[in-house]
Amino acid sequence: MVVAVIYFSRYGKNIQAGRCQYINVGNTAMVAKKIEIILDVKGTEIVPINQYPDDYFETKVRAQQEFLNNERVKIKPVNFDETEHSIVLGFPNWWGTMPQAVKSFLMKYDLAGKNIYPFVTHEGSQFGQSLDDLKKLAPRSQVMSGLPIRGTRAYKSENAVINWLGNLDLK
Ligand SMILES: Cc1cc2nc3c(=O)[nH]c(=O)nc-3n(C[C@H](O)[C@H](O)[C@H](O)COP(=O)(O)O)c2cc1C
């Protein structure tokens, strides 16, 4: 079975290893990289046209406004093989659900008939409302068993990822 790995992640100041520090690779990207290696596929990022600030708290404020206004955040084209039957979709939990940019992706691309395997990185809320939102935004897709990873533990998520993918029998 061939899979497309698609994810959103943010670089810059972030909570990692218990404190706010500058990081080059976002937590979700870190998990995505492990998935890419295990599945031997190259992932694709969902990239907003208007980048988020480096600052963690400024990002939180902007993301909250976008969430409260249910803004359709503009994203760059996401290049993935739309014939793939399975999509591994990763995102951070932002304000209790997926970032608006990920909602934009789901509105822009038709994933009907596909199996979506979601994973989330978070600081305690796990998937929050995101699975309900995912089902609403991709009503003709099958939302499969997902993997929540605490963002601060993304760097050591390998075993959790291997177990999850193994149980999905994707390889
Ligand atoms: C804008 C914003 C909102 C967030 N909201 C939540 C939240 O509601 N619940 C939660 O558990 N974590 C929340 N977090 C923490 C992130 O989910 C967590 O740090 C995640 O691993 C970030 O992933 P990334 O580095 O790939 O962007 C939030 C972080 C940001 C920047």
mmCIF file of C-alpha atoms and ligand atoms in Angstrom:
data_model
loop_
_atom_site.group_PDB
_atom_site.id
_atom_site.type_symbol
_atom_site.label_atom_id
_atom_site.label_comp_id
_atom_site.label_asym_id
_atom_site.label_seq_id
_atom_site.Cartn_x
_atom_site.Cartn_y
_atom_site.Cartn_z
ATOM 1 C CA MET A 1 0.000 0.000 0.000
ATOM 2 C CA VAL A 2 1.329 3.447 -0.843
ATOM 3 C CA VAL A 3 0.709 6.379 1.430
ATOM 4 C CA ALA A 4 0.985 10.166 1.251
ATOM 5 C CA VAL A 5 2.341 11.849 4.394
ATOM 6 C CA ILE A 6 1.048 15.417 4.736
ATOM 7 C CA TYR A 7 1.596 17.652 7.743
ATOM 8 C CA PHE A 8 1.586 21.156 9.148
ATOM 9 C CA SER A 9 4.220 22.225 11.637
ATOM 10 C CA ARG A 10 5.673 25.509 12.836
ATOM 11 C CA TYR A 11 9.322 26.450 13.353
ATOM 12 C CA GLY A 12 10.620 29.196 15.589
ATOM 13 C CA LYS A 13 10.127 29.670 19.329
ATOM 14 C CA ASN A 14 8.264 26.688 20.682
ATOM 15 C CA ILE A 15 7.737 24.711 23.870
ATOM 16 C CA GLN A 16 10.263 21.917 23.734
ATOM 17 C CA ALA A 17 11.845 19.870 26.515
ATOM 18 C CA GLY A 18 9.734 21.837 29.006
ATOM 19 C CA ARG A 19 10.825 25.358 28.067
ATOM 20 C CA CYS A 20 10.336 27.945 25.373
ATOM 21 C CA GLN A 21 13.275 27.854 22.969
ATOM 22 C CA TYR A 22 14.102 28.400 19.315
ATOM 23 C CA ILE A 23 13.821 25.245 17.233
ATOM 24 C CA ASN A 24 14.496 24.612 13.547
ATOM 25 C CA VAL A 25 12.197 21.630 13.271
ATOM 26 C CA GLY A 26 8.671 21.742 14.652
ATOM 27 C CA ASN A 27 7.365 18.945 16.871
ATOM 28 C CA THR A 28 4.913 17.669 14.275
ATOM 29 C CA ALA A 29 7.609 17.765 11.587
ATOM 30 C CA MET A 30 9.841 15.726 13.879
ATOM 31 C CA VAL A 31 7.202 12.996 14.158
ATOM 32 C CA ALA A 32 6.503 13.240 10.413
ATOM 33 C CA LYS A 33 10.196 12.652 9.653
ATOM 34 C CA LYS A 34 10.104 9.420 11.669
ATOM 35 C CA ILE A 35 7.007 8.300 9.776
ATOM 36 C CA GLU A 36 8.688 9.146 6.460
ATOM 37 C CA ILE A 37 11.706 7.016 7.335
ATOM 38 C CA ILE A 38 9.634 4.054 8.501
ATOM 39 C CA LEU A 39 7.289 4.144 5.506
ATOM 40 C CA ASP A 40 10.050 5.191 3.093
ATOM 41 C CA VAL A 41 8.006 8.041 1.634
ATOM 42 C CA LYS A 42 8.731 11.730 1.259
ATOM 43 C CA GLY A 43 6.240 13.890 3.160
ATOM 44 C CA THR A 44 4.646 17.132 2.044
ATOM 45 C CA GLU A 45 4.094 20.202 4.190
ATOM 46 C CA ILE A 46 1.031 22.390 4.374
ATOM 47 C CA VAL A 47 2.563 25.875 4.259
ATOM 48 C CA PRO A 48 0.568 29.034 4.948
ATOM 49 C CA ILE A 49 1.223 31.887 2.529
ATOM 50 C CA ASN A 50 1.505 34.290 5.443
ATOM 51 C CA GLN A 51 4.123 32.654 7.708
ATOM 52 C CA TYR A 52 3.540 32.630 11.466
ATOM 53 C CA PRO A 53 5.804 34.771 13.645
ATOM 54 C CA ASP A 54 8.867 33.250 15.274
ATOM 55 C CA ASP A 55 7.455 34.240 18.624
ATOM 56 C CA TYR A 56 5.358 31.552 20.320
ATOM 57 C CA PHE A 57 2.957 33.912 22.073
ATOM 58 C CA GLU A 58 2.421 36.140 19.024
ATOM 59 C CA THR A 59 1.607 32.976 17.094
ATOM 60 C CA LYS A 60 -0.896 31.941 19.764
ATOM 61 C CA VAL A 61 -2.668 35.301 19.568
ATOM 62 C CA ARG A 62 -2.851 35.269 15.761
ATOM 63 C CA ALA A 63 -3.969 31.633 15.685
ATOM 64 C CA GLN A 64 -6.671 32.356 18.260
ATOM 65 C CA GLN A 65 -8.091 35.163 16.113
ATOM 66 C CA GLU A 66 -8.036 32.910 13.064
ATOM 67 C CA PHE A 67 -9.792 30.190 15.032
ATOM 68 C CA LEU A 68 -12.436 32.496 16.514
ATOM 69 C CA ASN A 69 -13.152 33.999 13.070
ATOM 70 C CA ASN A 70 -13.011 30.547 11.446
ATOM 71 C CA GLU A 71 -10.654 32.125 8.941
ATOM 72 C CA ARG A 72 -9.775 30.300 5.766
ATOM 73 C CA VAL A 73 -6.017 30.712 6.006
ATOM 74 C CA LYS A 74 -4.434 30.819 2.556
ATOM 75 C CA ILE A 75 -1.970 28.012 1.890
ATOM 76 C CA LYS A 76 0.573 27.252 -0.830
ATOM 77 C CA PRO A 77 -0.307 24.409 -3.223
ATOM 78 C CA VAL A 78 0.221 21.040 -1.514
ATOM 79 C CA ASN A 79 1.945 18.701 -3.938
ATOM 80 C CA PHE A 80 1.035 15.124 -3.200
ATOM 81 C CA ASP A 81 -0.041 12.162 -5.261
ATOM 82 C CA GLU A 82 -3.804 12.538 -5.221
ATOM 83 C CA THR A 83 -4.216 8.949 -6.436
ATOM 84 C CA GLU A 84 -2.877 7.562 -3.138
ATOM 85 C CA HIS A 85 -5.551 5.721 -1.221
ATOM 86 C CA SER A 86 -4.179 6.502 2.242
ATOM 87 C CA ILE A 87 -3.162 9.817 3.768
ATOM 88 C CA VAL A 88 -1.204 10.199 6.987
ATOM 89 C CA LEU A 89 -2.182 13.682 8.144
ATOM 90 C CA GLY A 90 -0.258 15.390 10.956
ATOM 91 C CA PHE A 91 -0.799 18.690 12.728
ATOM 92 C CA PRO A 92 -0.327 20.354 16.114
ATOM 93 C CA ASN A 93 -3.308 20.951 18.376
ATOM 94 C CA TRP A 94 -3.984 24.690 18.176
ATOM 95 C CA TRP A 95 -6.695 26.085 20.376
ATOM 96 C CA GLY A 96 -8.250 22.687 20.869
ATOM 97 C CA THR A 97 -8.347 21.636 17.247
ATOM 98 C CA MET A 98 -6.279 21.593 14.057
ATOM 99 C CA PRO A 99 -4.734 24.848 12.749
ATOM 100 C CA GLN A 100 -6.941 26.749 10.309
ATOM 101 C CA ALA A 101 -4.337 26.073 7.592
ATOM 102 C CA VAL A 102 -5.063 22.350 7.895
ATOM 103 C CA LYS A 103 -8.789 23.061 7.598
ATOM 104 C CA SER A 104 -7.958 25.046 4.438
ATOM 105 C CA PHE A 105 -6.123 22.008 3.076
ATOM 106 C CA LEU A 106 -9.143 19.778 3.739
ATOM 107 C CA MET A 107 -11.465 22.284 2.033
ATOM 108 C CA LYS A 108 -9.177 22.728 -0.960
ATOM 109 C CA TYR A 109 -8.384 19.072 -1.749
ATOM 110 C CA ASP A 110 -10.969 16.351 -2.230
ATOM 111 C CA LEU A 111 -10.003 13.334 -0.130
ATOM 112 C CA ALA A 112 -13.238 11.425 -0.786
ATOM 113 C CA GLY A 113 -12.850 7.660 -0.625
ATOM 114 C CA LYS A 114 -9.461 7.858 1.058
ATOM 115 C CA ASN A 115 -8.394 6.537 4.444
ATOM 116 C CA ILE A 116 -6.994 9.325 6.635
ATOM 117 C CA TYR A 117 -4.620 8.340 9.454
ATOM 118 C CA PRO A 118 -4.301 11.406 11.711
ATOM 119 C CA PHE A 119 -1.537 12.208 14.166
ATOM 120 C CA VAL A 120 -1.365 15.229 16.448
ATOM 121 C CA THR A 121 1.258 16.819 18.668
ATOM 122 C CA HIS A 122 -0.065 18.703 21.672
ATOM 123 C CA GLU A 123 0.671 19.970 25.172
ATOM 124 C CA GLY A 124 -2.085 18.079 26.981
ATOM 125 C CA SER A 125 -5.261 18.322 24.884
ATOM 126 C CA GLN A 126 -4.396 15.385 22.633
ATOM 127 C CA PHE A 127 -6.701 15.509 19.577
ATOM 128 C CA GLY A 128 -9.211 17.874 21.242
ATOM 129 C CA GLN A 129 -11.996 18.636 18.744
ATOM 130 C CA SER A 130 -9.807 17.946 15.738
ATOM 131 C CA LEU A 131 -11.132 14.486 14.923
ATOM 132 C CA ASP A 132 -14.710 15.784 14.865
ATOM 133 C CA ASP A 133 -13.569 18.670 12.662
ATOM 134 C CA LEU A 134 -11.682 16.263 10.417
ATOM 135 C CA LYS A 135 -14.804 14.117 9.966
ATOM 136 C CA LYS A 136 -16.860 17.209 9.139
ATOM 137 C CA LEU A 137 -14.325 18.553 6.638
ATOM 138 C CA ALA A 138 -13.648 15.209 4.983
ATOM 139 C CA PRO A 139 -17.110 13.606 5.229
ATOM 140 C CA ARG A 140 -16.492 11.100 2.482
ATOM 141 C CA SER A 141 -13.154 9.910 3.849
ATOM 142 C CA GLN A 142 -12.615 7.207 6.406
ATOM 143 C CA VAL A 143 -10.939 8.638 9.521
ATOM 144 C CA MET A 144 -8.808 5.831 10.921
ATOM 145 C CA SER A 145 -7.185 5.271 14.301
ATOM 146 C CA GLY A 146 -4.957 8.216 15.201
ATOM 147 C CA LEU A 147 -1.774 8.864 17.182
ATOM 148 C CA PRO A 148 -1.479 11.677 19.759
ATOM 149 C CA ILE A 149 2.085 12.605 20.804
ATOM 150 C CA ARG A 150 3.053 15.170 23.416
ATOM 151 C CA GLY A 151 5.031 17.814 21.544
ATOM 152 C CA THR A 152 7.834 17.908 24.099
ATOM 153 C CA ARG A 153 8.316 14.169 23.580
ATOM 154 C CA ALA A 154 8.270 14.270 19.779
ATOM 155 C CA TYR A 155 12.020 13.637 19.665
ATOM 156 C CA LYS A 156 11.547 10.280 21.344
ATOM 157 C CA SER A 157 8.301 9.221 19.673
ATOM 158 C CA GLU A 158 9.871 6.524 17.543
ATOM 159 C CA ASN A 159 8.455 3.527 19.433
ATOM 160 C CA ALA A 160 4.963 5.038 19.564
ATOM 161 C CA VAL A 161 5.153 5.695 15.817
ATOM 162 C CA ILE A 162 6.379 2.176 15.062
ATOM 163 C CA ASN A 163 3.583 0.644 17.184
ATOM 164 C CA TRP A 164 0.945 2.834 15.577
ATOM 165 C CA LEU A 165 2.048 2.153 12.009
ATOM 166 C CA GLY A 166 2.491 -1.536 12.792
ATOM 167 C CA ASN A 167 -1.055 -1.798 14.080
ATOM 168 C CA LEU A 168 -2.357 -0.029 10.982
ATOM 169 C CA ASP A 169 -0.713 -2.587 8.736
ATOM 170 C CA LEU A 170 0.150 0.164 6.271
ATOM 171 C CA LYS A 171 3.507 -1.113 5.099
HETATM 172 C C1 LIG B 1 -1.122 28.700 18.481
HETATM 173 C C2 LIG B 1 -0.941 27.554 19.418
HETATM 174 C C3 LIG B 1 -2.045 27.025 20.074
HETATM 175 C C4 LIG B 1 -1.895 25.886 20.884
HETATM 176 N N1 LIG B 1 -3.012 25.369 21.483
HETATM 177 C C5 LIG B 1 -2.889 24.199 22.178
HETATM 178 C C6 LIG B 1 -4.043 23.580 22.750
HETATM 179 O O1 LIG B 1 -5.160 24.074 22.674
HETATM 180 N N2 LIG B 1 -3.870 22.406 23.412
HETATM 181 C C7 LIG B 1 -2.642 21.803 23.542
HETATM 182 O O2 LIG B 1 -2.547 20.737 24.130
HETATM 183 N N3 LIG B 1 -1.526 22.384 22.998
HETATM 184 C C8 LIG B 1 -1.621 23.554 22.327
HETATM 185 N N4 LIG B 1 -0.504 24.130 21.782
HETATM 186 C C9 LIG B 1 0.791 23.440 21.887
HETATM 187 C C10 LIG B 1 1.110 22.712 20.580
HETATM 188 O O3 LIG B 1 0.071 21.817 20.213
HETATM 189 C C11 LIG B 1 2.399 21.884 20.695
HETATM 190 O O4 LIG B 1 3.455 22.689 21.140
HETATM 191 C C12 LIG B 1 2.747 21.247 19.359
HETATM 192 O O5 LIG B 1 3.634 20.182 19.563
HETATM 193 C C13 LIG B 1 3.350 22.237 18.364
HETATM 194 O O6 LIG B 1 3.666 21.543 17.175
HETATM 195 P P1 LIG B 1 4.621 22.155 16.059
HETATM 196 O O7 LIG B 1 5.972 22.369 16.684
HETATM 197 O O8 LIG B 1 4.668 21.091 15.001
HETATM 198 O O9 LIG B 1 4.007 23.406 15.552
HETATM 199 C C14 LIG B 1 -0.619 25.288 21.031
HETATM 200 C C15 LIG B 1 0.494 25.873 20.411
HETATM 201 C C16 LIG B 1 0.344 26.996 19.610
HETATM 202 C C17 LIG B 1 1.558 27.599 18.940
#
